[in-house]
PDB file of C-alpha atoms in Angstrom:
ATOM      1  CA  UNK A  81      -0.009  -0.004  -0.014  1.00  0.00           C
ATOM      2  CA  UNK A  82       2.802   2.247   0.689  1.00  0.00           C
ATOM      3  CA  UNK A  83       4.069   1.678  -2.713  1.00  0.00           C
ATOM      4  CA  UNK A  84       0.650   2.529  -4.170  1.00  0.00           C
ATOM      5  CA  UNK A  85       0.599   5.857  -2.321  1.00  0.00           C
ATOM      6  CA  UNK A  86       4.070   6.650  -3.531  1.00  0.00           C
ATOM      7  CA  UNK A  87       3.133   5.908  -7.083  1.00  0.00           C
ATOM      8  CA  UNK A  88      -0.045   7.939  -6.809  1.00  0.00           C
ATOM      9  CA  UNK A  89       1.889  10.881  -5.400  1.00  0.00           C
ATOM     10  CA  UNK A  90       4.467  10.677  -8.137  1.00  0.00           C
ATOM     11  CA  UNK A  91       1.709  10.606 -10.810  1.00  0.00           C
ATOM     12  CA  UNK A  92      -0.189  13.423  -9.187  1.00  0.00           C
ATOM     13  CA  UNK A  93       2.993  15.494  -8.866  1.00  0.00           C
ATOM     14  CA  UNK A  94       3.768  14.728 -12.606  1.00  0.00           C
ATOM     15  CA  UNK A  95       0.338  15.933 -13.626  1.00  0.00           C
ATOM     16  CA  UNK A  96       0.639  19.123 -11.608  1.00  0.00           C
ATOM     17  CA  UNK A  97       4.057  19.833 -12.999  1.00  0.00           C
ATOM     18  CA  UNK A  98       2.917  19.098 -16.512  1.00  0.00           C
ATOM     19  CA  UNK A  99      -0.106  21.368 -16.106  1.00  0.00           C
ATOM     20  CA  UNK A 100       2.131  24.108 -14.723  1.00  0.00           C
ATOM     21  CA  UNK A 101       4.549  23.659 -17.675  1.00  0.00           C
ATOM     22  CA  UNK A 102       1.739  23.984 -20.137  1.00  0.00           C
ATOM     23  CA  UNK A 103       0.525  27.098 -18.439  1.00  0.00           C
ATOM     24  CA  UNK A 104       4.061  28.559 -18.640  1.00  0.00           C
ATOM     25  CA  UNK A 105       4.135  27.676 -22.359  1.00  0.00           C
ATOM     26  CA  UNK A 106       0.796  29.322 -22.842  1.00  0.00           C
ATOM     27  CA  UNK A 107       2.049  32.402 -21.026  1.00  0.00           C
ATOM     28  CA  UNK A 108       5.237  32.265 -23.017  1.00  0.00           C
ATOM     29  CA  UNK A 109       3.210  31.992 -26.218  1.00  0.00           C
ATOM     30  CA  UNK A 110       1.079  34.872 -25.071  1.00  0.00           C
ATOM     31  CA  UNK A 111       4.160  36.903 -24.142  1.00  0.00           C
ATOM     32  CA  UNK A 112       5.669  36.045 -27.604  1.00  0.00           C
ATOM     33  CA  UNK A 113       2.443  37.122 -29.318  1.00  0.00           C
ATOM     34  CA  UNK A 114       2.415  40.389 -27.341  1.00  0.00           C
ATOM     35  CA  UNK A 115       6.105  40.974 -28.110  1.00  0.00           C
ATOM     36  CA  UNK A 116       5.485  40.224 -31.769  1.00  0.00           C
ATOM     37  CA  UNK A 117       2.501  42.567 -31.863  1.00  0.00           C
ATOM     38  CA  UNK A 118       4.545  45.255 -30.090  1.00  0.00           C
ATOM     39  CA  UNK A 119       7.428  44.780 -32.545  1.00  0.00           C
ATOM     40  CA  UNK A 120       5.018  44.915 -35.460  1.00  0.00           C
ATOM     41  CA  UNK A 121       3.412  48.132 -34.111  1.00  0.00           C
ATOM     42  CA  UNK A 122       6.870  49.644 -33.495  1.00  0.00           C
ATOM     43  CA  UNK A 123       7.931  48.610 -37.078  1.00  0.00           C
ATOM     44  CA  UNK A 124       4.748  50.142 -38.445  1.00  0.00           C
ATOM     45  CA  UNK A 125       5.386  53.326 -36.494  1.00  0.00           C
ATOM     46  CA  UNK A 126       9.006  53.415 -37.744  1.00  0.00           C
ATOM     47  CA  UNK A 127       7.856  52.776 -41.310  1.00  0.00           C
ATOM     48  CA  UNK A 128       5.366  55.616 -40.961  1.00  0.00           C
ATOM     49  CA  UNK A 129       8.094  57.844 -39.597  1.00  0.00           C
ATOM     50  CA  UNK A 130      10.328  56.892 -42.496  1.00  0.00           C
ATOM     51  CA  UNK A 131       7.566  57.548 -44.974  1.00  0.00           C
ATOM     52  CA  UNK A 132       6.996  60.908 -43.416  1.00  0.00           C
ATOM     53  CA  UNK A 133      10.732  61.627 -43.651  1.00  0.00           C
ATOM     54  CA  UNK A 134      10.681  60.633 -47.317  1.00  0.00           C
ATOM     55  CA  UNK A 135       7.617  62.859 -47.887  1.00  0.00           C
ATOM     56  CA  UNK A 136       9.388  65.702 -46.296  1.00  0.00           C
ATOM     57  CA  UNK A 137      12.470  65.104 -48.350  1.00  0.00           C
ATOM     58  CA  UNK A 138      10.353  64.888 -51.370  1.00  0.00           C
ATOM     59  CA  UNK A 139       8.744  68.219 -50.547  1.00  0.00           C
ATOM     60  CA  UNK A 140      12.168  69.704 -49.980  1.00  0.00           C
ATOM     61  CA  UNK A 141      13.389  68.335 -53.308  1.00  0.00           C
ATOM     62  CA  UNK A 142      10.357  69.841 -54.961  1.00  0.00           C
ATOM     63  CA  UNK A 143      11.032  73.135 -53.243  1.00  0.00           C
ATOM     64  CA  UNK A 144      14.694  72.997 -54.301  1.00  0.00           C
ATOM     65  CA  UNK A 145      13.649  72.223 -57.878  1.00  0.00           C
ATOM     66  CA  UNK A 146      11.168  75.088 -57.796  1.00  0.00           C
ATOM     67  CA  UNK A 147      13.912  77.434 -56.451  1.00  0.00           C
ATOM     68  CA  UNK A 148      16.264  76.204 -59.117  1.00  0.00           C
ATOM     69  CA  UNK A 149      13.613  76.700 -61.813  1.00  0.00           C
ATOM     70  CA  UNK A 150      12.878  80.191 -60.520  1.00  0.00           C
ATOM     71  CA  UNK A 151      16.533  81.166 -60.347  1.00  0.00           C
ATOM     72  CA  UNK A 152      17.183  79.745 -63.845  1.00  0.00           C
ATOM     73  CA  UNK A 153      14.156  81.630 -65.200  1.00  0.00           C
ATOM     74  CA  UNK A 154      15.383  84.791 -63.443  1.00  0.00           C
ATOM     75  CA  UNK A 155      18.884  84.446 -64.988  1.00  0.00           C
ATOM     76  CA  UNK A 156      17.416  83.799 -68.448  1.00  0.00           C
ATOM     77  CA  UNK A 157      15.201  86.875 -68.149  1.00  0.00           C
ATOM     78  CA  UNK A 158      18.140  89.002 -67.128  1.00  0.00           C
ATOM     79  CA  UNK A 159      20.351  87.716 -69.904  1.00  0.00           C
ATOM     80  CA  UNK A 160      17.716  88.750 -72.455  1.00  0.00           C
ATOM     81  CA  UNK A 161      18.172  92.333 -71.222  1.00  0.00           C
ATOM     82  CA  UNK A 162      21.813  92.162 -72.399  1.00  0.00           C
ATOM     83  CA  UNK A 163      23.331  92.279 -75.797  1.00  0.00           C
ATOM     84  CA  UNK A 164      25.687  89.372 -74.801  1.00  0.00           C
ATOM     85  CA  UNK A 165      25.144  85.659 -74.463  1.00  0.00           C
ATOM     86  CA  UNK A 166      28.633  84.845 -73.216  1.00  0.00           C
ATOM     87  CA  UNK A 167      31.081  86.886 -71.218  1.00  0.00           C
ATOM     88  CA  UNK A 168      34.604  86.026 -70.048  1.00  0.00           C
ATOM     89  CA  UNK A 169      36.919  88.324 -68.123  1.00  0.00           C
ATOM     90  CA  UNK A 170      40.409  87.669 -66.865  1.00  0.00           C
ATOM     91  CA  UNK A 171      42.472  90.406 -65.270  1.00  0.00           C
ATOM     92  CA  UNK A 172      45.871  89.591 -63.738  1.00  0.00           C
ATOM     93  CA  UNK A 173      47.690  91.651 -61.162  1.00  0.00           C
ATOM     94  CA  UNK A 174      50.936  89.664 -60.747  1.00  0.00           C
ATOM     95  CA  UNK A 175      50.070  87.036 -58.106  1.00  0.00           C
ATOM     96  CA  UNK A 176      46.408  88.085 -57.960  1.00  0.00           C
ATOM     97  CA  UNK A 177      43.824  87.439 -60.549  1.00  0.00           C
ATOM     98  CA  UNK A 178      40.140  88.157 -61.219  1.00  0.00           C
ATOM     99  CA  UNK A 179      38.197  85.746 -63.402  1.00  0.00           C
ATOM    100  CA  UNK A 180      34.518  85.912 -64.102  1.00  0.00           C
ATOM    101  CA  UNK A 181      32.300  84.386 -66.736  1.00  0.00           C
ATOM    102  CA  UNK A 182      28.772  83.794 -67.791  1.00  0.00           C
ATOM    103  CA  UNK A 183      27.919  81.338 -70.506  1.00  0.00           C
ATOM    104  CA  UNK A 184      24.486  80.620 -71.991  1.00  0.00           C
ATOM    105  CA  UNK A 185      23.992  77.443 -73.961  1.00  0.00           C
ATOM    106  CA  UNK A 186      22.443  78.387 -77.298  1.00  0.00           C
ATOM    107  CA  UNK A 187      20.465  75.125 -77.550  1.00  0.00           C
ATOM    108  CA  UNK A 188      19.050  74.722 -74.019  1.00  0.00           C
ATOM    109  CA  UNK A 189      19.326  78.314 -72.790  1.00  0.00           C
ATOM    110  CA  UNK A 190      21.017  76.988 -69.607  1.00  0.00           C
ATOM    111  CA  UNK A 191      23.252  79.550 -67.944  1.00  0.00           C
ATOM    112  CA  UNK A 192      26.525  78.853 -66.122  1.00  0.00           C
ATOM    113  CA  UNK A 193      28.227  81.551 -64.112  1.00  0.00           C
ATOM    114  CA  UNK A 194      31.414  81.462 -62.179  1.00  0.00           C
ATOM    115  CA  UNK A 195      33.794  83.747 -60.340  1.00  0.00           C
ATOM    116  CA  UNK A 196      36.913  81.701 -60.090  1.00  0.00           C
ATOM    117  CA  UNK A 197      39.587  82.139 -57.449  1.00  0.00           C
ATOM    118  CA  UNK A 198      39.097  85.941 -57.107  1.00  0.00           C
ATOM    119  CA  UNK A 199      41.978  86.799 -54.840  1.00  0.00           C
ATOM    120  CA  UNK A 200      41.146  90.525 -54.976  1.00  0.00           C
ATOM    121  CA  UNK A 201      37.732  90.166 -53.385  1.00  0.00           C
ATOM    122  CA  UNK A 202      38.234  86.649 -51.861  1.00  0.00           C
ATOM    123  CA  UNK A 203      35.418  85.167 -53.838  1.00  0.00           C
ATOM    124  CA  UNK A 204      35.180  81.739 -55.462  1.00  0.00           C
ATOM    125  CA  UNK A 205      31.600  80.913 -56.406  1.00  0.00           C
ATOM    126  CA  UNK A 206      29.457  79.346 -59.121  1.00  0.00           C
ATOM    127  CA  UNK A 207      25.846  79.339 -60.230  1.00  0.00           C
ATOM    128  CA  UNK A 208      23.197  81.852 -59.174  1.00  0.00           C
ATOM    129  CA  UNK A 209      25.420  83.467 -56.539  1.00  0.00           C
ATOM    130  CA  UNK A 210      28.144  84.118 -59.146  1.00  0.00           C
ATOM    131  CA  UNK A 211      25.526  85.334 -61.641  1.00  0.00           C
ATOM    132  CA  UNK A 212      24.135  87.800 -59.146  1.00  0.00           C
ATOM    133  CA  UNK A 213      27.605  89.195 -58.498  1.00  0.00           C
ATOM    134  CA  UNK A 214      28.620  89.493 -62.191  1.00  0.00           C
ATOM    135  CA  UNK A 215      25.284  90.558 -63.813  1.00  0.00           C
ATOM    136  CA  UNK A 216      24.969  94.058 -62.340  1.00  0.00           C
ATOM    137  CA  UNK A 217      28.482  94.878 -63.502  1.00  0.00           C
ATOM    138  CA  UNK A 218      27.944  93.346 -66.922  1.00  0.00           C
ATOM    139  CA  UNK A 219      24.814  95.411 -67.332  1.00  0.00           C
ATOM    140  CA  UNK A 220      26.942  98.558 -67.025  1.00  0.00           C
ATOM    141  CA  UNK A 221      28.940  97.673 -70.103  1.00  0.00           C
ATOM    142  CA  UNK A 222      28.073  99.322 -73.394  1.00  0.00           C
ATOM    143  CA  UNK A 223      30.723  97.500 -75.396  1.00  0.00           C
ATOM    144  CA  UNK A 224      29.708  96.669 -78.958  1.00  0.00           C
ATOM    145  CA  UNK A 225      31.462  95.464 -82.106  1.00  0.00           C
ATOM    146  CA  UNK A 226      32.775  98.972 -82.848  1.00  0.00           C
ATOM    147  CA  UNK A 227      34.157  99.798 -79.399  1.00  0.00           C
ATOM    148  CA  UNK A 228      37.900 100.441 -79.387  1.00  0.00           C
ATOM    149  CA  UNK A 229      40.172  98.418 -77.164  1.00  0.00           C
ATOM    150  CA  UNK A 230      41.065 101.098 -74.663  1.00  0.00           C
ATOM    151  CA  UNK A 231      37.422 102.131 -74.163  1.00  0.00           C
ATOM    152  CA  UNK A 232      36.401  98.468 -73.615  1.00  0.00           C
ATOM    153  CA  UNK A 233      39.201  98.069 -71.026  1.00  0.00           C
ATOM    154  CA  UNK A 234      38.307 101.236 -69.223  1.00  0.00           C
ATOM    155  CA  UNK A 235      34.573 100.439 -69.158  1.00  0.00           C
ATOM    156  CA  UNK A 236      35.225  96.946 -67.829  1.00  0.00           C
ATOM    157  CA  UNK A 237      37.622  98.016 -65.092  1.00  0.00           C
ATOM    158  CA  UNK A 238      35.210 100.735 -63.973  1.00  0.00           C
ATOM    159  CA  UNK A 239      32.085  98.459 -64.134  1.00  0.00           C
ATOM    160  CA  UNK A 240      33.757  95.710 -62.121  1.00  0.00           C
ATOM    161  CA  UNK A 241      35.529  98.129 -59.802  1.00  0.00           C
ATOM    162  CA  UNK A 242      39.001  96.666 -60.642  1.00  0.00           C
ATOM    163  CA  UNK A 243      42.362  98.492 -60.359  1.00  0.00           C
ATOM    164  CA  UNK A 244      43.891  99.805 -63.549  1.00  0.00           C
ATOM    165  CA  UNK A 245      47.408  98.557 -62.690  1.00  0.00           C
ATOM    166  CA  UNK A 246      46.861  95.098 -64.224  1.00  0.00           C
ATOM    167  CA  UNK A 247      49.591  93.061 -65.927  1.00  0.00           C
ATOM    168  CA  UNK A 248      47.293  91.252 -68.281  1.00  0.00           C
ATOM    169  CA  UNK A 249      43.721  91.971 -69.333  1.00  0.00           C
ATOM    170  CA  UNK A 250      41.420  89.758 -71.498  1.00  0.00           C
ATOM    171  CA  UNK A 251      37.728  90.138 -72.177  1.00  0.00           C
ATOM    172  CA  UNK A 252      35.638  88.120 -74.631  1.00  0.00           C
ATOM    173  CA  UNK A 253      32.032  88.885 -75.420  1.00  0.00           C
ATOM    174  CA  UNK A 254      29.670  86.856 -77.608  1.00  0.00           C
ATOM    175  CA  UNK A 255      26.669  88.808 -79.021  1.00  0.00           C
ATOM    176  CA  UNK A 256      23.191  87.511 -79.815  1.00  0.00           C
ATOM    177  CA  UNK A 257      24.158  86.904 -83.438  1.00  0.00           C
ATOM    178  CA  UNK A 258      27.095  84.719 -82.320  1.00  0.00           C
ATOM    179  CA  UNK A 259      29.665  87.411 -83.205  1.00  0.00           C
ATOM    180  CA  UNK A 260      32.586  87.467 -80.795  1.00  0.00           C
ATOM    181  CA  UNK A 261      34.672  90.441 -79.685  1.00  0.00           C
ATOM    182  CA  UNK A 262      37.904  90.040 -77.847  1.00  0.00           C
ATOM    183  CA  UNK A 263      40.216  92.617 -76.277  1.00  0.00           C
ATOM    184  CA  UNK A 264      43.639  91.776 -74.829  1.00  0.00           C
ATOM    185  CA  UNK A 265      46.267  93.874 -73.273  1.00  0.00           C
ATOM    186  CA  UNK A 266      49.575  93.269 -71.444  1.00  0.00           C
ATOM    187  CA  UNK A 267      51.629  95.764 -69.429  1.00  0.00           C
TER     188      UNK A 267
END
């Protein structure tokens, strides 16, 4: 009989332990489901945040494109006010140099502007910023096909507020009809 009680106690204890183990498994499964749901919710939230970031970036790209379109249109409108489609200026002062240019592509109308390594004014810029610095000075020029060399040099130095003690001066202008005028001088 004692053996029977011991066997019954062992079986009962086994059932209790088995039942507790299943309950732990159910809890673990429930915990896993909760964790999975939380992870999914967090992932969805992160995906939404990423989508929002991309939407913001897209809006910024659109704004940048609009700004570029506006500035390109502005530069094109201003170039129409000039007699020139291309302008290049190089003035050397020994170790210092002033270089500025605006070029308009005849086919696309795209405009490139650059002030390169201007040691006199400490400027080195491209694009709209360079255009905005060059254009007002270029607008002051009244150089045409019949302008003599000294008048072209004097006008350019005055318009760009450059010293007259240069060692080398070069200017090249291209007119609407694709005629080019160049003036060079060395001292």
